[in-house]
Coordinates of C-alpha atoms and ligand atoms in Angstrom, one line a residue:
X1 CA 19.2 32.4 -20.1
X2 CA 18.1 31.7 -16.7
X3 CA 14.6 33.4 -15.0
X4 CA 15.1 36.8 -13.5
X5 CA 12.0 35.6 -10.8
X6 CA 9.1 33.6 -10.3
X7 CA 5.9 34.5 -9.9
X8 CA 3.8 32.4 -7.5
X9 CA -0.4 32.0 -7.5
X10 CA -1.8 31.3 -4.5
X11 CA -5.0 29.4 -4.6
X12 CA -8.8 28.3 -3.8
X13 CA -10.5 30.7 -5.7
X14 CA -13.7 30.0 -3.8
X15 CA -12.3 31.9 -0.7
X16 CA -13.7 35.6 -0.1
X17 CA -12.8 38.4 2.6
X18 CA -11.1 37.9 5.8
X19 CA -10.2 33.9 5.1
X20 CA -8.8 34.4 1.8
X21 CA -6.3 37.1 3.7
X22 CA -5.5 34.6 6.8
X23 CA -4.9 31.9 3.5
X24 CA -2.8 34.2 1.6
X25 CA -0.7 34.8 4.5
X26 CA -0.2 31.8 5.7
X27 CA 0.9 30.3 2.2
X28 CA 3.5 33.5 2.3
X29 CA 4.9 32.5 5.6
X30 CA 5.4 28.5 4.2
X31 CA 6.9 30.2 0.8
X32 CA 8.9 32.3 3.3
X33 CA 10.0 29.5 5.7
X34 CA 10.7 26.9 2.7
X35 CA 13.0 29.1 0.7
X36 CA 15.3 30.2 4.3
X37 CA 18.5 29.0 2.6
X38 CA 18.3 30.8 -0.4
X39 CA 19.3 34.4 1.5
X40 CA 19.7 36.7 -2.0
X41 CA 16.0 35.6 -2.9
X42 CA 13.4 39.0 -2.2
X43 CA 10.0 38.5 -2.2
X44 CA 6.5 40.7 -3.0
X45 CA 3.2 40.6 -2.4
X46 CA 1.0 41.7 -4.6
X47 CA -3.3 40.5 -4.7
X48 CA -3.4 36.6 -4.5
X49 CA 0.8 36.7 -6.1
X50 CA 3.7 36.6 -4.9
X51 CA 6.9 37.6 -7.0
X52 CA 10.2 36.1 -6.0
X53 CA 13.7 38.1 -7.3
X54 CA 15.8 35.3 -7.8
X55 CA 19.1 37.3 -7.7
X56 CA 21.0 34.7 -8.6
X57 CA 19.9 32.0 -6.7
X58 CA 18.9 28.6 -8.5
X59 CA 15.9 28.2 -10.5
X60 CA 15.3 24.4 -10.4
X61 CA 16.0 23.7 -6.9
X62 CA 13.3 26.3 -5.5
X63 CA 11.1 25.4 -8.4
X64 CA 11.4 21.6 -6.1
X65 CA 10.7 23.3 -3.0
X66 CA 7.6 25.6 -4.1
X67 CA 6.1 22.0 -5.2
X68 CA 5.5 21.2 -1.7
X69 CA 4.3 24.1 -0.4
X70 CA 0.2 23.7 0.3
X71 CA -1.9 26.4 -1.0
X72 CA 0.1 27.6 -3.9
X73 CA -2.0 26.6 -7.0
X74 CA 1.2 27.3 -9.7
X75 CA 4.2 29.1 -10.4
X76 CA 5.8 30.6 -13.3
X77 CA 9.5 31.1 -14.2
X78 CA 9.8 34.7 -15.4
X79 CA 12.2 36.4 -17.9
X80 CA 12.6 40.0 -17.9
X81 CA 12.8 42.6 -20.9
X82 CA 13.6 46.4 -20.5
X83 CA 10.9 48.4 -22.2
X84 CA 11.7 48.6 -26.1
X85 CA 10.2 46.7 -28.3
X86 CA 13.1 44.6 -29.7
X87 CA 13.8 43.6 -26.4
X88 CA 11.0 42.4 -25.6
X89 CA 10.5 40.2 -28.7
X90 CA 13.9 38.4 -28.5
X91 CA 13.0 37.9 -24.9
X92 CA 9.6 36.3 -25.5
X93 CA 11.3 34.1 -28.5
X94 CA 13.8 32.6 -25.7
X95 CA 10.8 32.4 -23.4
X96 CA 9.1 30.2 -26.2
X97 CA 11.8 28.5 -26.9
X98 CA 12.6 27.6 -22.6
X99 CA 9.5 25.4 -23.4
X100 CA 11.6 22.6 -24.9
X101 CA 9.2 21.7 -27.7
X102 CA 7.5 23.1 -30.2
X103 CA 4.3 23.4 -28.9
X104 CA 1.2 23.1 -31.8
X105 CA -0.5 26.6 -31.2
X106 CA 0.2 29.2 -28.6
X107 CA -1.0 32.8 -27.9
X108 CA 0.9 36.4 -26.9
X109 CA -1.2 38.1 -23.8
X110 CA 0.1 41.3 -23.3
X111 CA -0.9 43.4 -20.8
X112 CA 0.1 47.2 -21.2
X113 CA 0.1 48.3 -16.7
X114 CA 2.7 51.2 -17.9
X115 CA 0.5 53.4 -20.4
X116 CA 3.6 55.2 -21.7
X117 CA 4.9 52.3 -24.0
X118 CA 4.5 53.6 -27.2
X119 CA 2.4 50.0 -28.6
X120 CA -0.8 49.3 -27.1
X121 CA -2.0 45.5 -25.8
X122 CA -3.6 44.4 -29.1
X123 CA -0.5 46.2 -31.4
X124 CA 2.1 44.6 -28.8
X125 CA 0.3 41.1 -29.4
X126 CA 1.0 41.1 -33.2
X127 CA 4.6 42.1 -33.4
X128 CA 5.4 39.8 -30.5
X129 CA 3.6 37.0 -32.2
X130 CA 4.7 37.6 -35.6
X131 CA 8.7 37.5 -34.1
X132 CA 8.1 34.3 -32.5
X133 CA 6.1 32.7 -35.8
X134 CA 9.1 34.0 -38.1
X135 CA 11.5 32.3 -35.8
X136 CA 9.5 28.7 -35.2
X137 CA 8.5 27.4 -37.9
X138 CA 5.2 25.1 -38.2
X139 CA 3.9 27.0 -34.6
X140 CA 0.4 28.4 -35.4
X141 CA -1.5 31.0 -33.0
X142 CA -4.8 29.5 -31.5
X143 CA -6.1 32.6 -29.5
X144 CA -9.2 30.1 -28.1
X145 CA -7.2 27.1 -27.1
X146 CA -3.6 27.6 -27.1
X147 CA -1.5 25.4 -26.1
X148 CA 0.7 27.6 -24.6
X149 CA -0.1 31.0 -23.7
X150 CA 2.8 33.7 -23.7
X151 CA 2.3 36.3 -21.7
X152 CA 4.0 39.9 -21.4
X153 CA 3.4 42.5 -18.8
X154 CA 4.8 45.8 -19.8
X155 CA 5.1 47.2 -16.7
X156 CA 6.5 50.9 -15.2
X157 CA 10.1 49.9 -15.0
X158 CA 10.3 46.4 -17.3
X159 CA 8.4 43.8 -19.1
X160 CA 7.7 40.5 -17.4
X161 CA 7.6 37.8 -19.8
X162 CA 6.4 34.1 -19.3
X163 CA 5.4 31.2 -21.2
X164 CA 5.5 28.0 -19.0
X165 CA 2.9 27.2 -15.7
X166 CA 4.3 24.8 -12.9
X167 CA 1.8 23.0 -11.4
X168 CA 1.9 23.6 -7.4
X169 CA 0.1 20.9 -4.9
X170 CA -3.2 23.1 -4.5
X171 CA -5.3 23.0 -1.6
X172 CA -5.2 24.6 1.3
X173 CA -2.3 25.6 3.9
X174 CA -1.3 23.2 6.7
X175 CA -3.8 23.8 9.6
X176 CA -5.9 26.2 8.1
X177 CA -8.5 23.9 9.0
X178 CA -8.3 22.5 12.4
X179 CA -6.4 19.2 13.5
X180 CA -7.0 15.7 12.8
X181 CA -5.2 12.5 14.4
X182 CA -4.2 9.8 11.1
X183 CA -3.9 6.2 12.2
X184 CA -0.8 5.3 10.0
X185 CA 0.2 1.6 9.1
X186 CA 3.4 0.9 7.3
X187 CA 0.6 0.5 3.9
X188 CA 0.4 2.2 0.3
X189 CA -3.0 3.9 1.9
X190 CA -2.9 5.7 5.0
X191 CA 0.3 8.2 4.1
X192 CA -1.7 9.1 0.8
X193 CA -5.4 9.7 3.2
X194 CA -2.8 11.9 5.7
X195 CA -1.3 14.0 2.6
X196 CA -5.1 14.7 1.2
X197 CA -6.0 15.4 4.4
X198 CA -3.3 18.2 5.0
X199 CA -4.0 19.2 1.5
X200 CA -7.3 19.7 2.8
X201 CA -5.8 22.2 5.3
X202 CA -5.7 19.7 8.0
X203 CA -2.8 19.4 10.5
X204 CA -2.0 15.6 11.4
X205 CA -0.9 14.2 14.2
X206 CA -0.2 10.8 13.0
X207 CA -0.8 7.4 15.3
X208 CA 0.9 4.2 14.9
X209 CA 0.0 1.0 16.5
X210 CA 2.6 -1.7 16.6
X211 CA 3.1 -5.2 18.4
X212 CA 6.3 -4.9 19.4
X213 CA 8.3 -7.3 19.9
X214 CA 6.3 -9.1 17.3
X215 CA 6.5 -6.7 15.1
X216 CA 10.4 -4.9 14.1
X217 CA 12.2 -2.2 15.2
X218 CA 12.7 -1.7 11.4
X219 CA 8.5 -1.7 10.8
X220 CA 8.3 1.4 13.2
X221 CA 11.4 3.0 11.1
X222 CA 9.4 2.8 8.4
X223 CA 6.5 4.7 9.7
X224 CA 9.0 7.2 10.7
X225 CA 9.9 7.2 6.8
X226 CA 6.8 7.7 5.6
X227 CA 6.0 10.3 8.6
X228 CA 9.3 12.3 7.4
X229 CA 7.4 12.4 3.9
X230 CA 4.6 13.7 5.2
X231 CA 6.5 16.7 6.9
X232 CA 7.9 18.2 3.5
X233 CA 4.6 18.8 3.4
X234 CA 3.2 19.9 6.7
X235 CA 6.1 20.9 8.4
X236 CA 7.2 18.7 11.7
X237 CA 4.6 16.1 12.8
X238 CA 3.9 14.1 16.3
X239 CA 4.2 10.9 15.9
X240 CA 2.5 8.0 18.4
X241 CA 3.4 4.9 19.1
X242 CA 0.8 3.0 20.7
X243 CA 2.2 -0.3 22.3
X244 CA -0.8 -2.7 21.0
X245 CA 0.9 -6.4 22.1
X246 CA -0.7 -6.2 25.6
X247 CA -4.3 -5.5 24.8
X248 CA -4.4 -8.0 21.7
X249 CA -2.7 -10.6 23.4
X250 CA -5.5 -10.2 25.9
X251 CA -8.2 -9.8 23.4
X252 CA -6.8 -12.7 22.1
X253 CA -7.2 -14.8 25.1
X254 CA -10.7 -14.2 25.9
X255 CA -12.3 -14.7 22.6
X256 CA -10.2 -15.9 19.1
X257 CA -13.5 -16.1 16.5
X258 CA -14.5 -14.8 13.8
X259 CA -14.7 -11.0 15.3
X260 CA -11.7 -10.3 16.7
X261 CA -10.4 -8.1 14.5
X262 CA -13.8 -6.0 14.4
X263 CA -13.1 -6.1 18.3
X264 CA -9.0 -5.1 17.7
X265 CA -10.0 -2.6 15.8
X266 CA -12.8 -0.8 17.1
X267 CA -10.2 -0.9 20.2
X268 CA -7.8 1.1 17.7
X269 CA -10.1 3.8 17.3
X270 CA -10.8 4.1 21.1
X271 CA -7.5 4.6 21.7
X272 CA -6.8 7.0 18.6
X273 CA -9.7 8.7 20.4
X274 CA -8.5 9.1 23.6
X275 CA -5.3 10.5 21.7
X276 CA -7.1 13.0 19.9
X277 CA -8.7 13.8 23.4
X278 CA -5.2 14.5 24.5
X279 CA -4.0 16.3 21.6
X280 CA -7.2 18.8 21.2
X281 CA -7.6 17.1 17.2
X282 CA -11.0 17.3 16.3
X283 CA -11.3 13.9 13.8
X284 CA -10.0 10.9 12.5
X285 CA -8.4 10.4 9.2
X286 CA -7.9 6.7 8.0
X287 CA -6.9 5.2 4.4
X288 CA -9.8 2.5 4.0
X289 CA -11.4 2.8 0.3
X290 CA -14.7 1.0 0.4
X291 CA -14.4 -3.1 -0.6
X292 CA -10.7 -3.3 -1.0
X293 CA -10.1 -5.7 1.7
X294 CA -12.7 -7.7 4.1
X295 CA -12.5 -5.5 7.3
X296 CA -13.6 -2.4 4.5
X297 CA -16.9 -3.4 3.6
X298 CA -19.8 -0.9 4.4
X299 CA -21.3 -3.2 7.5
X300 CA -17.3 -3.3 8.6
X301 CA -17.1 0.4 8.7
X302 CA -20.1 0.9 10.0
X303 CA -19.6 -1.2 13.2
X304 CA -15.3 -0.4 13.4
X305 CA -16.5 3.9 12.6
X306 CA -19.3 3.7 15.8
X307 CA -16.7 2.7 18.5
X308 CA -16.4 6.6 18.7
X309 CA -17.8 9.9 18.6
X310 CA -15.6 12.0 16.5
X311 CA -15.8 12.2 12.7
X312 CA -13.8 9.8 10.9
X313 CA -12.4 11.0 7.5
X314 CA -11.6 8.6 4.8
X315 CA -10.0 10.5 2.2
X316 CA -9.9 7.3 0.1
X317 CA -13.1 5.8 0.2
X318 CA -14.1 6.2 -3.0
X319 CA -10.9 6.2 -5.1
X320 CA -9.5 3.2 -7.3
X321 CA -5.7 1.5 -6.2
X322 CA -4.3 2.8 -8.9
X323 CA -5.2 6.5 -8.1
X324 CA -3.8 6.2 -4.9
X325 CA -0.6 4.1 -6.1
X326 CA 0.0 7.7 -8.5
X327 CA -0.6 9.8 -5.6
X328 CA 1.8 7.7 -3.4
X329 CA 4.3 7.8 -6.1
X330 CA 4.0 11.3 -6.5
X331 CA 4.7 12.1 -2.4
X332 CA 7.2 9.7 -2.6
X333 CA 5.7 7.4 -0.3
X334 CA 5.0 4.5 -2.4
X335 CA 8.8 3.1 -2.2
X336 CA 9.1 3.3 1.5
X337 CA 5.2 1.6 1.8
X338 CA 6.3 -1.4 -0.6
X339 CA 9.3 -2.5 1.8
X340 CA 8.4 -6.2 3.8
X341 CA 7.0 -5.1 7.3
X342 CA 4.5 -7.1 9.9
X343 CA 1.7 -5.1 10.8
X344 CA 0.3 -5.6 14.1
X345 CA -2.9 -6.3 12.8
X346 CA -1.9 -9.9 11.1
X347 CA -0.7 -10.5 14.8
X348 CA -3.8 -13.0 15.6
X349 CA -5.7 -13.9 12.7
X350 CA -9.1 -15.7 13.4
X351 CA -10.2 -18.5 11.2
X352 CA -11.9 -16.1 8.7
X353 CA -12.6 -12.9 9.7
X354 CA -16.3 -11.1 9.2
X355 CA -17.1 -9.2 6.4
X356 CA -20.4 -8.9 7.8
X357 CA -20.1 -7.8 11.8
X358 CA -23.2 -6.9 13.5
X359 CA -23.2 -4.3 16.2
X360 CA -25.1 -5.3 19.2
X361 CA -23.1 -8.9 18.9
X362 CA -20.0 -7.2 18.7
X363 CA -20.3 -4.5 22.1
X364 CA -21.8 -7.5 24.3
X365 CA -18.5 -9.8 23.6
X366 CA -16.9 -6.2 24.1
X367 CA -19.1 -6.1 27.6
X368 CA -18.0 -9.2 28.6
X369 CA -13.9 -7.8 28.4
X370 CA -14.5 -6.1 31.7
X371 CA -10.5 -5.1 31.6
X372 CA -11.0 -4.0 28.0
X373 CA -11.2 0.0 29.0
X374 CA -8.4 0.1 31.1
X375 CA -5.9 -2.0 28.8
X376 CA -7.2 1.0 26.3
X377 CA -6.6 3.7 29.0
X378 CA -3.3 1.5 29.5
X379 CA -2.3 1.5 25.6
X380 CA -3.1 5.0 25.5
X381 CA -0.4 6.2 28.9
X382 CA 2.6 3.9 27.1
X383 CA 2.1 5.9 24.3
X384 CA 5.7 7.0 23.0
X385 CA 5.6 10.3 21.0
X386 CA 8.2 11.5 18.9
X387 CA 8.4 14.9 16.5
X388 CA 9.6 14.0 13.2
X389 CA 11.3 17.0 11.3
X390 CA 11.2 17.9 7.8
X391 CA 14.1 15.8 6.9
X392 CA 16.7 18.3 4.8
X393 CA 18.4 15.1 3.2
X394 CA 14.5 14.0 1.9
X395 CA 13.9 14.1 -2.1
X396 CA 10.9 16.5 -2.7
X397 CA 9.1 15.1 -5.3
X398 CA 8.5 16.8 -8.9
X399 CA 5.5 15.4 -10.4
X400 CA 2.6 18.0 -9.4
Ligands
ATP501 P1 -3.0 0.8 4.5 O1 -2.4 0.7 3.1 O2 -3.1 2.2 5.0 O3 -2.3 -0.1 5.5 P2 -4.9 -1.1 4.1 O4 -5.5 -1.1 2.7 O5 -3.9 -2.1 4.4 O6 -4.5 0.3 4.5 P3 -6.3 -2.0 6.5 O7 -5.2 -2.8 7.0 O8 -7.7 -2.5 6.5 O9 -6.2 -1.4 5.1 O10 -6.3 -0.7 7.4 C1 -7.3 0.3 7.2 C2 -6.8 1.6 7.9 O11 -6.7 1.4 9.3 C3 -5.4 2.1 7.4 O12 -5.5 2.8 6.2 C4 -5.0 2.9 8.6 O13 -5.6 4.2 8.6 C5 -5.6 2.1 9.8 N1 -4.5 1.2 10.3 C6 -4.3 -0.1 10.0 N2 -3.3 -0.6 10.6 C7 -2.8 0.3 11.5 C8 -1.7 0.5 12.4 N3 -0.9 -0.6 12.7 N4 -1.6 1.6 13.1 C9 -2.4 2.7 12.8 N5 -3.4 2.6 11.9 C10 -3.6 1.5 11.2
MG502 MG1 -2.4 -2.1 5.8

């Protein structure tokens, strides 16, 4: 027995009035959008829900799809009954039994919207209960703390009956929140800080830095890669590539101690800046998580976060590697992140780098760069910028 529809929940509870109705709508439109190919689907809207008819169309595949769709909180696969009470019992049993295992406790819900079935709620929830216990044996009803909870609606021309809750990614819709530019390496970190961010409602622009030709054709692929993950998400993406070799090299010439990277760095953000300028993006969003490496100690940040004036979000900075090693597994970005690539930032590597900059040292080596703004301004104009798409060959992943 396959699902007659699917019922979506669209989420953040928190939301009240006017933004809850531009947040509902714009989740309908990605449901909308996402699900193009599938022509026989039909679609409802109905208070913070949205039923789906499949007609037909595949189950599993959509259920895939719906997973990466921002904003919808969970979905269920729904079986329906016409309005006798045989019926609906056999129908709840399969229901019970689409689980796949035999669940400890579970619960009947039934909710009575058309007022002419003969049972009422509390009747309905016995006899569909005691139909389900005759026909799985050692399954006990918990009404407190199911473990699953079965729930009919009788309504006016059929009963909708569910037992199972997909997960969906949460948050909020792409863009619902203003735009941000990501600085994106090739690493484990920055894709997982872009997808919490645009799970946060942001839209991303996303900025790469490479040393070309010191860095490979195949490292900027890569980025692509992980860019193209981010877009099952958030729908097509800008991508810059900022040529870096010049500046560094430069940087490199003038001074090669112990701050250079502080100083290649801050020079990152500048530029990411100026981008943002550009762009009309209104923060930062980087994958540092506080002491993982030497450049992301507190005094680090500090000095690398003051080269500019926009607000720089680090989605990461608390976490632990290994909660952002599940997250990147469950975007799918972990397997592109662990292929070999140089990064541009392991171009020139001082002696030992500070884990300990301090400010006022670093901006008067930075003074003494006279040339330092315009190789930025420089940097910034040889900027290549490339859409990625939502790539239709892409896996979506299935783990929310
Ligand atoms: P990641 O796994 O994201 O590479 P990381 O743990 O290697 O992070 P760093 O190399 O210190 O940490 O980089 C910190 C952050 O700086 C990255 O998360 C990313 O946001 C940004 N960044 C580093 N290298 C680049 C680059 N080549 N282009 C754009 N942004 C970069
Ligand atoms: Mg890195």
């Amino acid at each position: 027995m396959a699902p007659d529809l699917i019922v979506l929940r669209l989420g953040e509870l928190v939301l009240k009035g006017k933004n809850r109705h531009r947040f509902e709508k714009t989740v309908y439109e990605q449901i909308r959008k996402k699900l193009q190919p599938y022509d026989r689907l039909t679609f409802q809207r109905d208070f913070g829900r949205v039923y789906i008819t499949l007609n037909g169309e595949p189950y599993e595949e959509i259920a895939l799809r719906l997973k990466t769709i921002l904003g919808l909180t969970s979905f269920s696969p729904v079986f329906t009954a016409p309005l006798e009470l045989e019926a609906v019992q056999s129908v709840a049993l399969e229901a019970m039994l689409k689980i796949g295992r035999v669940p400890d406790s579970f619960k009947v819900s039934v909710r009575r919207v058309n007022k002419s079935f003969p049972y009422d709620s509390q009747e309905m929830n016995q006899r569909v209960s005691a139909a389900v216990l005759r026909a799985i044996p050692g399954l006990k009803v918990d009404v407190h703390r199911p473990e699953v909870e079965l729930k009919v609606e009788l309504r006016e021309e059929r009963a909708l009956i569910y037992s199972q809750v997909e997960a969906g990614a949460g948050g909020f819709p792409v863009g619902t929140n203003g735009k941000a530019m990501l600085m994106l390496s090739g690493g484990i970190d920055s894709p997982v800080a872009g997808f919490l961010a645009m799970r946060q409602g942001l839209r991303i622009e996303a900025v790469h830095f490479h040393s070309y030709p010191y860095t490979s054709e195949r490292s900027q692929q890569k980025v692509k890669d992980l860019v193209g993950k981010l877009s099952e998400y958030g729908g097509d993406i800008k991508l810059h590539l900022v040529p870096f070799t010049d500046l560094q090299t430069r940087v490199h010439q003038s001074y090669n101690q112990n701050l250079l990277i502080t100083i290649l760095r801050r020079a990152m953000f500048r530029i990411t800046e100026k981008l943002a300028e550009a762009n009309e993006a209104m923060a930062i969003v980087t994958g540092e998580s506080l002491g993982q490496v030497a450049s992301q100690t507190l005094a680090s940040m500090n000095v690398i976060g003051r080269a500019v004036d926009l607000p720089v979000i680090q989605p990461l900075i608390c976490m632990e590697k290994q909660q952002i090693i599940d997250i990147a597994e469950t975007i799918d970005t972990f397997a592109i992140s662990i292929q070999p690539h140089e990064d541009c930032c392991t171009l020139f590597l001082p002696p030992s780098p500070s884990t300990n900059p301090n400010l006022r040292v670093v901006m008067s080596i930075e003074k003494q760069m006279a040339w330092l703004e315009e190789e930025m301004d420089r940097a910034a104009q040889m900027t290549e910028t490339v859409w990625i798409h939502a790539g239709q060959e892409s896996k979506f992943s299935s783990f929310f």
